[in-house]
Coordinates of C-alpha atoms in Angstrom, one line a residue:
X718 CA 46.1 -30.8 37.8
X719 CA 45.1 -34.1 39.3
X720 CA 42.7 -36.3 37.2
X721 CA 41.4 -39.8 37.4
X722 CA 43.6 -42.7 36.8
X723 CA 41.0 -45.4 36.2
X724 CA 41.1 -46.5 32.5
X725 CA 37.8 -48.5 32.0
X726 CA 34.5 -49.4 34.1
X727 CA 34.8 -52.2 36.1
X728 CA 30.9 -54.6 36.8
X729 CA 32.3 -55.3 40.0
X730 CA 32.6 -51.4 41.3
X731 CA 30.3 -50.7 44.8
X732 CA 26.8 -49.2 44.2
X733 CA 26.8 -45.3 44.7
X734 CA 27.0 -44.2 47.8
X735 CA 23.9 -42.4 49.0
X736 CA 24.3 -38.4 48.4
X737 CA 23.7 -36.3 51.6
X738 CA 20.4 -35.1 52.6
X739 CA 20.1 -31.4 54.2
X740 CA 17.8 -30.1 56.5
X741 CA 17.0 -26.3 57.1
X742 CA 15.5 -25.4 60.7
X743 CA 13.6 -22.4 58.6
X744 CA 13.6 -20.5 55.2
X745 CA 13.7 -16.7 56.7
X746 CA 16.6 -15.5 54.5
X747 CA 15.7 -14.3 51.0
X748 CA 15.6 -17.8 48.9
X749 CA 16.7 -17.8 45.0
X750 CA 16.2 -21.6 43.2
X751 CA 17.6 -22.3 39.8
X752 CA 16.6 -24.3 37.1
X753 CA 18.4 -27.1 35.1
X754 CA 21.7 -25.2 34.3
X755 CA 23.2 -28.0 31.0
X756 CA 26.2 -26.3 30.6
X757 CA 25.1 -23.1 29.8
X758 CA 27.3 -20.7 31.6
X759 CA 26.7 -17.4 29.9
X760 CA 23.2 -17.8 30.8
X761 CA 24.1 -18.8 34.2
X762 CA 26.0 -16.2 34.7
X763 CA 23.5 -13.6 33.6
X764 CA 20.8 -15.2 35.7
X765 CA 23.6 -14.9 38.7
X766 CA 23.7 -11.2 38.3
X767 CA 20.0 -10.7 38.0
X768 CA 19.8 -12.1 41.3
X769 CA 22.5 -10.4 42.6
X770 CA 20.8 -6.8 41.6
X771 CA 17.2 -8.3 43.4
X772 CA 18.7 -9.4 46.6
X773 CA 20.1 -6.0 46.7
X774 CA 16.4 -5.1 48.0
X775 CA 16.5 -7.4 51.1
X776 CA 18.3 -7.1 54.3
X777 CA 20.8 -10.1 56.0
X778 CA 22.2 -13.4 54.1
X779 CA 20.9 -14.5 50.9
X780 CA 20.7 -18.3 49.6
X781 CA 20.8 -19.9 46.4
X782 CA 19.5 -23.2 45.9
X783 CA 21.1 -24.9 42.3
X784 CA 18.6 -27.8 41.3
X785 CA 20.9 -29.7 39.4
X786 CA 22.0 -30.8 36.1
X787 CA 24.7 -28.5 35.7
X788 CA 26.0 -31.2 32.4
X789 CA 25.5 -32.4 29.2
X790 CA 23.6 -31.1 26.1
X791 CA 24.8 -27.6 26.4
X792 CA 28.6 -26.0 25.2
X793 CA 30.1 -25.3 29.0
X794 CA 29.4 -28.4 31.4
X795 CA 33.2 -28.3 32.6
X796 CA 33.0 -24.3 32.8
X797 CA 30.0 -24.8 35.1
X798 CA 31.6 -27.0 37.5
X799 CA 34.8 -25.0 38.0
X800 CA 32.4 -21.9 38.6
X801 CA 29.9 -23.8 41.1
X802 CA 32.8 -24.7 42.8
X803 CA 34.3 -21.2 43.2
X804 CA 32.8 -19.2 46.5
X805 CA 28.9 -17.8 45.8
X806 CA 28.5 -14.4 44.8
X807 CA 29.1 -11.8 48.5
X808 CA 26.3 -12.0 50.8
X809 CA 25.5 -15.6 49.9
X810 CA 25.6 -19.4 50.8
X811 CA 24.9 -21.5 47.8
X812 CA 23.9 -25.5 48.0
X813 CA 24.3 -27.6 44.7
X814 CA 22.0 -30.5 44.3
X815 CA 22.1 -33.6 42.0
X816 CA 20.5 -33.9 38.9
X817 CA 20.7 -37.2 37.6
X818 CA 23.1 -35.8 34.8
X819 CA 25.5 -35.8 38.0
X820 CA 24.6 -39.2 38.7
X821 CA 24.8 -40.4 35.4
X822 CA 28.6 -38.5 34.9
X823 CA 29.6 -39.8 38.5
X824 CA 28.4 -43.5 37.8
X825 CA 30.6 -43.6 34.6
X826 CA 33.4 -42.0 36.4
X827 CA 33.6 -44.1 39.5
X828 CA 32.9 -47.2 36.8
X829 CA 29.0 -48.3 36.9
X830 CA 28.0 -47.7 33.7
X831 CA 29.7 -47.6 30.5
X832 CA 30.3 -45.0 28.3
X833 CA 27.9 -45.3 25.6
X834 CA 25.1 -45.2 28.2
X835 CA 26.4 -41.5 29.5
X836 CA 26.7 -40.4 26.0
X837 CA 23.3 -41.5 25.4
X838 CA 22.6 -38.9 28.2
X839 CA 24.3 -36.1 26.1
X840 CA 27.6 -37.2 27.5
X841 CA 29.0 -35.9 24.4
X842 CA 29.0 -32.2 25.0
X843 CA 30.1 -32.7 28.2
X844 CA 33.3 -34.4 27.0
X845 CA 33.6 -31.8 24.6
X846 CA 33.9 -29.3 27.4
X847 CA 36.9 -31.1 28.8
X848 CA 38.7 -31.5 25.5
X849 CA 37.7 -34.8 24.5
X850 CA 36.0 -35.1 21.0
X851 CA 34.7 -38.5 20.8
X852 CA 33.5 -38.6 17.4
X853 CA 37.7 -39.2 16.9
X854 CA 37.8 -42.6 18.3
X855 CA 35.9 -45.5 16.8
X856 CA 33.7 -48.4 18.4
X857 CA 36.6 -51.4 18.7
X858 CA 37.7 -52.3 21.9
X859 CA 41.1 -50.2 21.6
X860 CA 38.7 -47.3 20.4
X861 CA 36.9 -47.2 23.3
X862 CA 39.7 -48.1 25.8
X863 CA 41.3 -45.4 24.3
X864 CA 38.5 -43.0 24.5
X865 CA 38.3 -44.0 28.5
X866 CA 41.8 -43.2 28.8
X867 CA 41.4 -39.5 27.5
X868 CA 38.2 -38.9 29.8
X869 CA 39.9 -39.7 32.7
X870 CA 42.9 -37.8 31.8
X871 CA 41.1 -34.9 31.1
X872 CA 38.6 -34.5 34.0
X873 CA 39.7 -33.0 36.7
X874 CA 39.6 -35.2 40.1
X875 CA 38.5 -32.2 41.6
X876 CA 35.4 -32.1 39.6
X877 CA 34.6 -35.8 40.6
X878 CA 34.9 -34.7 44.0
X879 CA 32.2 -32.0 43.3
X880 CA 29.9 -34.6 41.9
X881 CA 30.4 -36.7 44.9
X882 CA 30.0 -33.6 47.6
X883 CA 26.0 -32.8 46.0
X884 CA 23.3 -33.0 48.3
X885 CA 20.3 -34.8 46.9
X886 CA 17.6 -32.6 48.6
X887 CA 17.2 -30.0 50.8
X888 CA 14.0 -29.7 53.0
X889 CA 12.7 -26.5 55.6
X890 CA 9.0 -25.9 57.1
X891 CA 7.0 -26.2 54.4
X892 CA 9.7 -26.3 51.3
X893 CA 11.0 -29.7 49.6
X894 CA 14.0 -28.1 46.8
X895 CA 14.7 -31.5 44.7
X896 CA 16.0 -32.3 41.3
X897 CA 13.1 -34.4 39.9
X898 CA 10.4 -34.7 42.6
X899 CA 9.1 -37.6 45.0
X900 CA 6.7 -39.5 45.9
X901 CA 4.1 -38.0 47.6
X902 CA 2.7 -41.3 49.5
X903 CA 6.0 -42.7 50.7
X904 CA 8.1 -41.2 53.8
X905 CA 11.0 -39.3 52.4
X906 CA 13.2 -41.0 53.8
X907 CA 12.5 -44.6 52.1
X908 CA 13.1 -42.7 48.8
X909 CA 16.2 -43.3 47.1
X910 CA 18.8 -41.0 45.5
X911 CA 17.4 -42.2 41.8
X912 CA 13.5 -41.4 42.4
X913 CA 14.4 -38.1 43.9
X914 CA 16.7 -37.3 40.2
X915 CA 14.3 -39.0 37.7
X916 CA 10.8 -39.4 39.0
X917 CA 7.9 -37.7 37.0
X918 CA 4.9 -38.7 36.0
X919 CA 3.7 -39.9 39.5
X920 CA 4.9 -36.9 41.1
X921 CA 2.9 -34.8 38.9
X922 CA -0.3 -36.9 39.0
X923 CA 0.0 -36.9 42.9
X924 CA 1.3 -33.6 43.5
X925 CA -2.5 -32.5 44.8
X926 CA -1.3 -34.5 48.1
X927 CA 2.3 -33.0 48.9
X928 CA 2.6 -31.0 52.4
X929 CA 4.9 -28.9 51.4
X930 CA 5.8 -26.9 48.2
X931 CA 8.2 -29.0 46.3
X932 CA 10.8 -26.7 44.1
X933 CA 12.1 -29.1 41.4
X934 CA 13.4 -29.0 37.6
X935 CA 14.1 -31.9 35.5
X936 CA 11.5 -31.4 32.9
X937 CA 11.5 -29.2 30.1
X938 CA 8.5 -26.1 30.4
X939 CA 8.0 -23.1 27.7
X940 CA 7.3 -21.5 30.9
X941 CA 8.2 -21.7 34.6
X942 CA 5.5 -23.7 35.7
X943 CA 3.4 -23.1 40.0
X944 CA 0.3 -25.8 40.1
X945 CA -0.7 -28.1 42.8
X946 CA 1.8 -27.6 45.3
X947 CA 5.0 -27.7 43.0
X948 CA 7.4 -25.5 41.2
X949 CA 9.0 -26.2 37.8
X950 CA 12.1 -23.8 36.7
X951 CA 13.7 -25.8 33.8
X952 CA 13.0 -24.0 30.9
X953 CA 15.0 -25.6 28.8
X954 CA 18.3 -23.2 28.8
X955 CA 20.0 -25.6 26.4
X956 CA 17.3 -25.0 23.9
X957 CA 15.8 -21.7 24.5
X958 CA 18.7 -19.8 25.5
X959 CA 16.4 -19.3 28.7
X960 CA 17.6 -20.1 32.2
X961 CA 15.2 -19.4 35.3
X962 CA 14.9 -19.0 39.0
X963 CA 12.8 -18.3 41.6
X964 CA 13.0 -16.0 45.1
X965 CA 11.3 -17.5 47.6
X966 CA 10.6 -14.3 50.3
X967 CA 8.1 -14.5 53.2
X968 CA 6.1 -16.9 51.3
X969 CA 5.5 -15.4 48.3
X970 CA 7.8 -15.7 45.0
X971 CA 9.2 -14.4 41.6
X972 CA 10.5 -15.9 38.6
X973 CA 13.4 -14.4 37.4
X974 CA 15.3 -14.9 33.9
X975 CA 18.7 -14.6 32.6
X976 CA 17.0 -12.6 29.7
X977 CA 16.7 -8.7 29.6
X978 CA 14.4 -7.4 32.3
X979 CA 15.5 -10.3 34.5
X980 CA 11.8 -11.0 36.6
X981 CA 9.1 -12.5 35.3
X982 CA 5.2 -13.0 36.2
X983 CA 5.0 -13.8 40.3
X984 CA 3.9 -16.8 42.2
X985 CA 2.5 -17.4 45.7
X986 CA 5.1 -20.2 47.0
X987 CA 3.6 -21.3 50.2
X988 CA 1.3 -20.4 52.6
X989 CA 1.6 -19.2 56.5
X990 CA 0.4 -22.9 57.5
X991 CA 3.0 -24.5 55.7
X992 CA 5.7 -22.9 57.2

């Protein structure tokens, strides 16, 4: 297994190179987004056969949309990765996007932040995942550089390569799918990487004047959340044991769960005009 031979974050690495940007010509395939993922597998993997058992209602190809923040906080980030990166369920195309958990583990990786700032981030669990208990290693210098040296001996290159492969949104008629949100008032393209992953409170407040219907996660809801021209599935899975998607179908929607029973209420997605 190849893994990263860096051994400590350098202040003069290159910014992050800007993540891809996809563009759908239409949404007329059966549509199924998920929600922030934080190394949960088991629930992932419930949720994945859930949606597997609904698609099983709808003719042609099927597409699942993952909106990021597969790491940190919950038990199985590295378990995640491995089985994002495997081929989708038969029947389907998946697309990964960032979260900026991605961005945060990428930017440590490829040396612009530090460690302590990723941990801050619940870097910790992450770590964990791979084999690497950092509560062994202690804050001198040749803790640290220590601690850096097991990271990137533990993590698989493969992984990094995943991280760097994410797309950072992915836009049809009358559908934004983004990790965080954006601004409403500013042309998409003059919105950076780290808007799209972190932005909240002025997406929210401004969400009345979006032209589409913008699918996001990113912040923590009891409940899946449809209002003012936005979607919210992160339901917290790390803390409630809850994971949750969506199938988007002929502009109309359902919320799904990972939990017994698998759908939940539904939601009108978009309308005729927006398509």
């Amino acid at each position: 297994m190849k893994n990263l031979s860096r051994s400590s974050p350098q202040s003069e690495e290159a910014p992050r190179n800007a993540l891809k940007r996809i563009g759908l010509e239409h949404l007329d395939c059966v549509t199924y987004a998920i929600g922030d993922v934080h190394g949960c597998f088991d629930e992932l993997r419930a949720l994945e056969q859930q949606i597997i058992i609904d698609a099983a209602n709808f003719p042609g190809d099927k597409l699942i949309i993952m909106l990021g923040d597969y790491v940190d906080r919950g038990p199985a980030s590295s378990g995640v990765i491995d089985h994002l990166m495997q081929p989708p369920p038969q029947g389907f195309v998946r697309f990964c996007l960032a979260g900026n958990h991605e961005l945060m583990m990428l930017d440590y990786l490829e040396g612009r932040v530090r460690l302590a700032e990723w941990l801050g981030y619940g870097g910790a669990q992450t770590l964990a995942s791979y084999g690497v208990d950092v509560s062994q290693y202690d804050q001198t210098a040749a803790g640290q550089e220590a601690l850096n040296v097991l990271v990137r001996k533990n993590i698989p290159l493969a992984h990094l390569q995943f991280l760097k492969s994410l797309a950072v949104f992915i836009e049809a008629p009358g559908y934004l799918f983004v990790h965080a949100g954006l601004m409403p008032n500013i042309p998409l393209e003059k919105q950076g990487d780290t808007l799209l992953t972190t932005i909240r409170s002025e997406f929210y407040s401004q969400s009345h004047l979006l032209d589409r219907l913008v699918v996001h996660g990113h912040t923590p809801v009891e409940q899946p959340i449809y209002e003012a021209n936005r979607v919210n599935l992160d339901t917290g899975a790390c803390l409630t044991g809850r994971l949750t998607g969506m199938r988007i179908w002929h502009h109309t929607g359902r919320f799904l769960s990972n939990r017994p029973g698998g759908l939940v209420r539904p939601a009108l997605v978009a309308s005729e005009q927006q398509s």
